[in-house]
Amino acid sequence: MPILHAMKIHKSFGNKHNKQEVLKGLDLAIEKGEFVSIMGPSGSGKTTLLNVLSSIDSVSQGSIQINGQETTGMKEKQLAEFRKQHLGFIFQDYNLLDTLTVKENIMLPLSITNLSRKEAEHKFQSVASELGILELQDKYPNEISGGQKQRTSAARAFVHEPDIIFADEPTGALDSKSASDMLNKLSVLNQSRQASIVMVTHDSVAASYSSRVVFIKDGQIYSQIYRGQETRQAFFQSIMKTQGVLGGVQVEY
C-alpha cells in the first residue's frame, strides 16, 4: 500500500464567473521510502500539488490518503494534529525561529510528543550527526550559513520520524556547493531511514538525486521517469531529455 495515494485531484481558484482550474483530475501514488521530485514549467501546478498533498491547502475535489488516513475530510484541528505527528516540511526560506538555538529549532517537533528527555536527546543527536550539524547545536540561526540553516531545517523535518517529508525548492536559496551537500544528505537520510520524500524543484541537478521524477504540465501528469540502476549523471541526462520534450522548463546548472 502506498504511503501517499492521491486520487482524482482537482484544485481550482476563483469563483464560478472567473475560475482557474490548476489541477485537473490528477492521480499520484508515493511508495514508502521513495524520494520523488515533482517538476514542470512555471504555472504547471507543481507547487499547488505539493500544497494539497501536504494539507497546506485543500483540494476542490478528490481524495488524499497518507498512511491509510484520509486527510481531505479532516477539520482544521484534526489536520494540525495530523501534520505534527505524521508530516515533515522543508521550505526554501528555512522557517527557523531566530530566538532559538539550532538544537532548540530541531527539537521543536519533539516538544509535543510524550518522549522522555533521554529519547528526545537521542533522536536529536542521531539526526544532527547524520546532517553534519551537531557541533552547531548552541549557535543561533543568524550565526550560521544558509546551507547550515537548511540542514537544520531538514533535521527538524526528520527528527520525529514522520510518514512523509515535503520539500519545497529546498535548494533554491543555496549556492551550488551548499545545494549539493544538502541533496547528498537528503539522499543518505532517504536510504538510511527509509524516509519518504516529495520534493518540488525546478532544478534538474536537484531532481537527479531522487529515485523518480514526476513531470507536471497543465495540471496533469505529463510523464514519469525512474532512476532504477542508472548513475546520477545518467539520470540527470534522462531528466534533461524529458524536459526538452516537455518544453518551457528553466534549467539551472
Short mmCIF file of C-alpha atoms in Angstrom, two decimals:
data_model
loop_
_atom_site.label_atom_id
_atom_site.label_comp_id
_atom_site.label_asym_id
_atom_site.label_seq_id
_atom_site.Cartn_x
_atom_site.Cartn_y
_atom_site.Cartn_z
CA MET A 1 0.00 0.00 0.00
CA PRO A 2 1.42 3.43 -0.92
CA ILE A 3 2.42 5.78 1.89
CA LEU A 4 0.57 8.51 -0.06
CA HIS A 5 -2.27 7.97 -2.51
CA ALA A 6 -3.88 10.93 -4.30
CA MET A 7 -6.88 10.14 -6.49
CA LYS A 8 -8.71 12.37 -8.99
CA ILE A 9 -7.29 15.56 -7.50
CA HIS A 10 -8.87 18.81 -8.71
CA LYS A 11 -7.91 22.26 -7.48
CA SER A 12 -9.50 25.49 -8.69
CA PHE A 13 -9.07 29.11 -7.67
CA GLY A 14 -11.53 32.00 -8.07
CA ASN A 15 -15.32 31.86 -8.34
CA LYS A 16 -17.74 30.42 -10.90
CA HIS A 17 -17.51 33.59 -13.02
CA ASN A 18 -13.72 33.59 -13.06
CA LYS A 19 -12.48 30.10 -12.23
CA GLN A 20 -8.96 28.85 -12.89
CA GLU A 21 -8.54 25.08 -12.75
CA VAL A 22 -4.95 24.36 -11.75
CA LEU A 23 -5.07 20.61 -11.06
CA LYS A 24 -7.27 18.53 -13.36
CA GLY A 25 -8.09 15.08 -12.02
CA LEU A 26 -4.54 14.10 -11.15
CA ASP A 27 -3.62 10.67 -9.68
CA LEU A 28 -0.35 10.03 -7.83
CA ALA A 29 0.96 7.30 -5.53
CA ILE A 30 4.15 7.51 -3.45
CA GLU A 31 5.61 4.31 -2.05
CA LYS A 32 7.24 4.10 1.38
CA GLY A 33 10.91 5.03 1.14
CA GLU A 34 10.59 6.73 -2.26
CA PHE A 35 12.33 10.02 -3.00
CA VAL A 36 10.14 11.69 -5.64
CA SER A 37 10.78 15.02 -7.38
CA ILE A 38 7.96 17.00 -8.99
CA MET A 39 8.96 19.20 -11.92
CA GLY A 40 7.20 21.24 -14.57
CA PRO A 41 7.05 24.64 -16.28
CA SER A 42 6.05 27.74 -14.34
CA GLY A 43 2.27 27.65 -13.86
CA SER A 44 2.06 23.87 -14.40
CA GLY A 45 0.59 23.27 -10.94
CA LYS A 46 3.57 21.62 -9.22
CA THR A 47 3.58 23.90 -6.15
CA THR A 48 -0.22 23.69 -5.88
CA LEU A 49 0.11 19.90 -6.00
CA LEU A 50 2.67 19.90 -3.18
CA ASN A 51 0.44 22.20 -1.12
CA VAL A 52 -2.64 19.99 -1.41
CA LEU A 53 -0.70 16.74 -0.89
CA SER A 54 0.83 18.17 2.29
CA SER A 55 -2.53 19.57 3.53
CA ILE A 56 -1.23 23.16 3.47
CA ASP A 57 -4.12 23.80 1.05
CA SER A 58 -7.35 21.90 0.45
CA VAL A 59 -8.48 20.16 -2.74
CA SER A 60 -11.59 21.22 -4.66
CA GLN A 61 -12.34 17.55 -5.42
CA GLY A 62 -10.64 14.23 -4.90
CA SER A 63 -9.12 12.06 -2.20
CA ILE A 64 -5.71 12.08 -0.50
CA GLN A 65 -4.66 9.31 1.86
CA ILE A 66 -1.44 9.36 3.87
CA ASN A 67 -0.51 6.11 5.62
CA GLY A 68 -4.09 4.93 5.14
CA GLN A 69 -5.69 8.03 6.66
CA GLU A 70 -7.95 10.24 4.55
CA THR A 71 -6.75 13.85 5.01
CA THR A 72 -9.17 15.62 2.67
CA GLY A 73 -12.11 15.29 5.07
CA MET A 74 -10.27 16.36 8.21
CA LYS A 75 -11.24 19.52 10.12
CA GLU A 76 -8.51 22.10 10.69
CA LYS A 77 -7.82 20.98 14.27
CA GLN A 78 -7.51 17.34 13.16
CA LEU A 79 -5.24 18.38 10.30
CA ALA A 80 -2.98 20.38 12.63
CA GLU A 81 -2.55 17.31 14.85
CA PHE A 82 -2.00 15.06 11.84
CA ARG A 83 0.72 17.34 10.45
CA LYS A 84 2.54 17.45 13.80
CA GLN A 85 2.63 13.68 14.11
CA HIS A 86 2.92 12.40 10.55
CA LEU A 87 4.42 15.09 8.27
CA GLY A 88 7.73 16.92 7.94
CA PHE A 89 8.37 20.11 5.97
CA ILE A 90 11.47 21.70 4.43
CA PHE A 91 10.95 25.16 2.96
CA GLN A 92 13.15 27.27 0.70
CA ASP A 93 13.36 30.06 3.31
CA TYR A 94 14.25 27.71 6.21
CA ASN A 95 11.44 28.89 8.58
CA LEU A 96 13.73 28.75 11.62
CA LEU A 97 12.99 30.70 14.79
CA ASP A 98 15.75 33.27 15.31
CA THR A 99 15.35 33.28 19.09
CA LEU A 100 16.04 29.54 19.38
CA THR A 101 19.35 27.73 19.02
CA VAL A 102 19.94 25.16 16.28
CA LYS A 103 19.23 22.38 18.79
CA GLU A 104 16.04 24.04 20.06
CA ASN A 105 14.79 24.55 16.49
CA ILE A 106 15.43 20.91 15.62
CA MET A 107 13.74 19.62 18.77
CA LEU A 108 10.56 21.67 18.34
CA PRO A 109 8.54 18.78 16.81
CA LEU A 110 9.51 16.59 19.80
CA SER A 111 8.19 19.11 22.33
CA ILE A 112 4.61 17.96 21.69
CA THR A 113 5.36 14.23 21.98
CA ASN A 114 5.45 12.01 25.05
CA LEU A 115 9.11 11.13 24.58
CA SER A 116 11.37 11.20 27.60
CA ARG A 117 14.18 13.74 27.64
CA LYS A 118 16.67 10.92 27.05
CA GLU A 119 14.77 9.60 24.00
CA ALA A 120 14.38 13.12 22.56
CA GLU A 121 18.09 13.78 23.07
CA HIS A 122 18.95 10.52 21.29
CA LYS A 123 16.77 11.46 18.28
CA PHE A 124 18.37 14.91 18.13
CA GLN A 125 21.93 13.53 18.35
CA SER A 126 21.20 10.97 15.63
CA VAL A 127 19.71 13.32 13.02
CA ALA A 128 22.09 16.22 13.76
CA SER A 129 25.06 13.87 13.36
CA GLU A 130 23.75 12.50 10.05
CA LEU A 131 23.30 16.03 8.73
CA GLY A 132 26.70 17.19 9.98
CA ILE A 133 25.43 19.99 12.25
CA LEU A 134 25.88 18.53 15.74
CA GLU A 135 28.70 20.96 16.55
CA LEU A 136 26.38 23.89 15.69
CA GLN A 137 23.76 22.96 18.29
CA ASP A 138 24.32 26.00 20.52
CA LYS A 139 24.50 28.55 17.72
CA TYR A 140 21.59 30.75 16.61
CA PRO A 141 20.32 30.94 13.00
CA ASN A 142 21.99 34.33 12.42
CA GLU A 143 25.36 32.77 13.30
CA ILE A 144 25.32 30.01 10.65
CA SER A 145 25.40 29.85 6.84
CA GLY A 146 22.47 29.31 4.50
CA GLY A 147 23.49 25.72 3.88
CA GLN A 148 23.70 25.06 7.62
CA LYS A 149 20.30 26.68 8.14
CA GLN A 150 18.76 24.39 5.52
CA ARG A 151 20.34 21.32 7.11
CA THR A 152 18.89 22.49 10.44
CA SER A 153 15.51 22.79 8.74
CA ALA A 154 15.93 19.27 7.33
CA ALA A 155 16.89 17.90 10.76
CA ARG A 156 13.73 19.43 12.22
CA ALA A 157 11.69 17.74 9.47
CA PHE A 158 13.25 14.30 10.09
CA VAL A 159 13.65 14.31 13.89
CA HIS A 160 10.18 12.99 14.77
CA GLU A 161 10.38 10.30 12.03
CA PRO A 162 7.28 11.38 10.07
CA ASP A 163 5.50 9.22 7.50
CA ILE A 164 6.44 11.60 4.69
CA ILE A 165 8.53 14.75 4.19
CA PHE A 166 7.54 17.54 1.81
CA ALA A 167 10.30 19.80 0.46
CA ASP A 168 9.50 22.97 -1.48
CA GLU A 169 12.52 24.10 -3.55
CA PRO A 170 14.84 23.23 -0.62
CA THR A 171 17.99 24.27 -2.50
CA GLY A 172 16.51 27.35 -4.17
CA ALA A 173 18.33 29.83 -1.89
CA LEU A 174 21.64 27.95 -1.74
CA ASP A 175 24.87 28.17 -3.74
CA SER A 176 25.80 25.10 -5.77
CA LYS A 177 28.15 23.57 -3.17
CA SER A 178 25.67 24.02 -0.29
CA ALA A 179 22.90 22.67 -2.52
CA SER A 180 24.97 19.60 -3.41
CA ASP A 181 25.81 18.99 0.27
CA MET A 182 22.15 19.31 1.23
CA LEU A 183 20.94 16.94 -1.51
CA ASN A 184 23.59 14.37 -0.64
CA LYS A 185 22.42 14.45 2.98
CA LEU A 186 18.77 14.12 1.93
CA SER A 187 19.66 11.15 -0.25
CA VAL A 188 21.53 9.45 2.61
CA LEU A 189 18.64 10.04 5.06
CA ASN A 190 16.17 8.76 2.48
CA GLN A 191 18.11 5.49 2.30
CA SER A 192 19.24 5.08 5.91
CA ARG A 193 15.82 5.88 7.41
CA GLN A 194 13.61 4.66 4.56
CA ALA A 195 12.14 8.17 4.69
CA SER A 196 9.58 9.06 2.03
CA ILE A 197 10.35 12.45 0.44
CA VAL A 198 8.34 14.50 -2.06
CA MET A 199 10.29 17.48 -3.41
CA VAL A 200 9.23 20.24 -5.79
CA THR A 201 12.16 21.61 -7.77
CA HIS A 202 12.85 23.49 -11.00
CA ASP A 203 16.45 22.25 -11.00
CA SER A 204 17.24 19.04 -12.90
CA VAL A 205 20.50 18.62 -10.94
CA ALA A 206 18.49 18.56 -7.69
CA ALA A 207 15.94 16.18 -9.22
CA SER A 208 18.71 13.75 -10.23
CA TYR A 209 19.20 12.88 -6.53
CA SER A 210 15.70 11.39 -6.37
CA SER A 211 14.51 7.92 -7.39
CA ARG A 212 11.61 9.12 -9.56
CA VAL A 213 10.73 12.38 -11.29
CA VAL A 214 7.10 13.28 -11.99
CA PHE A 215 6.63 15.92 -14.69
CA ILE A 216 3.51 18.09 -14.44
CA LYS A 217 2.05 20.02 -17.35
CA ASP A 218 -1.26 21.94 -17.42
CA GLY A 219 -2.41 20.46 -14.12
CA GLN A 220 -1.88 16.83 -15.07
CA ILE A 221 0.95 14.30 -15.01
CA TYR A 222 2.76 14.57 -18.33
CA SER A 223 5.28 11.76 -17.75
CA GLN A 224 7.35 10.00 -15.10
CA ILE A 225 10.85 8.60 -15.18
CA TYR A 226 12.53 6.23 -12.73
CA ARG A 227 16.22 6.20 -11.90
CA GLY A 228 16.45 2.46 -11.34
CA GLN A 229 20.11 1.38 -11.60
CA GLU A 230 21.21 4.48 -13.53
CA THR A 231 24.03 6.62 -12.21
CA ARG A 232 23.00 10.08 -11.05
CA GLN A 233 24.69 11.61 -14.11
CA ALA A 234 22.80 9.30 -16.48
CA PHE A 235 19.54 10.05 -14.67
CA PHE A 236 20.29 13.78 -14.99
CA GLN A 237 20.62 13.31 -18.76
CA SER A 238 17.26 11.45 -18.84
CA ILE A 239 15.64 14.32 -16.92
CA MET A 240 17.12 16.87 -19.34
CA LYS A 241 15.84 14.86 -22.32
CA THR A 242 12.30 14.75 -20.91
CA GLN A 243 12.43 18.46 -20.13
CA GLY A 244 13.46 19.13 -23.71
CA VAL A 245 10.34 17.35 -24.94
CA LEU A 246 8.16 18.98 -22.30
CA GLY A 247 9.46 22.46 -23.11
CA GLY A 248 9.29 25.65 -21.14
CA VAL A 249 11.27 24.45 -18.11
CA GLN A 250 14.10 26.64 -16.91
CA VAL A 251 17.17 24.54 -16.23
CA GLU A 252 19.96 25.76 -13.96
CA TYR A 253 23.42 24.27 -13.76
#
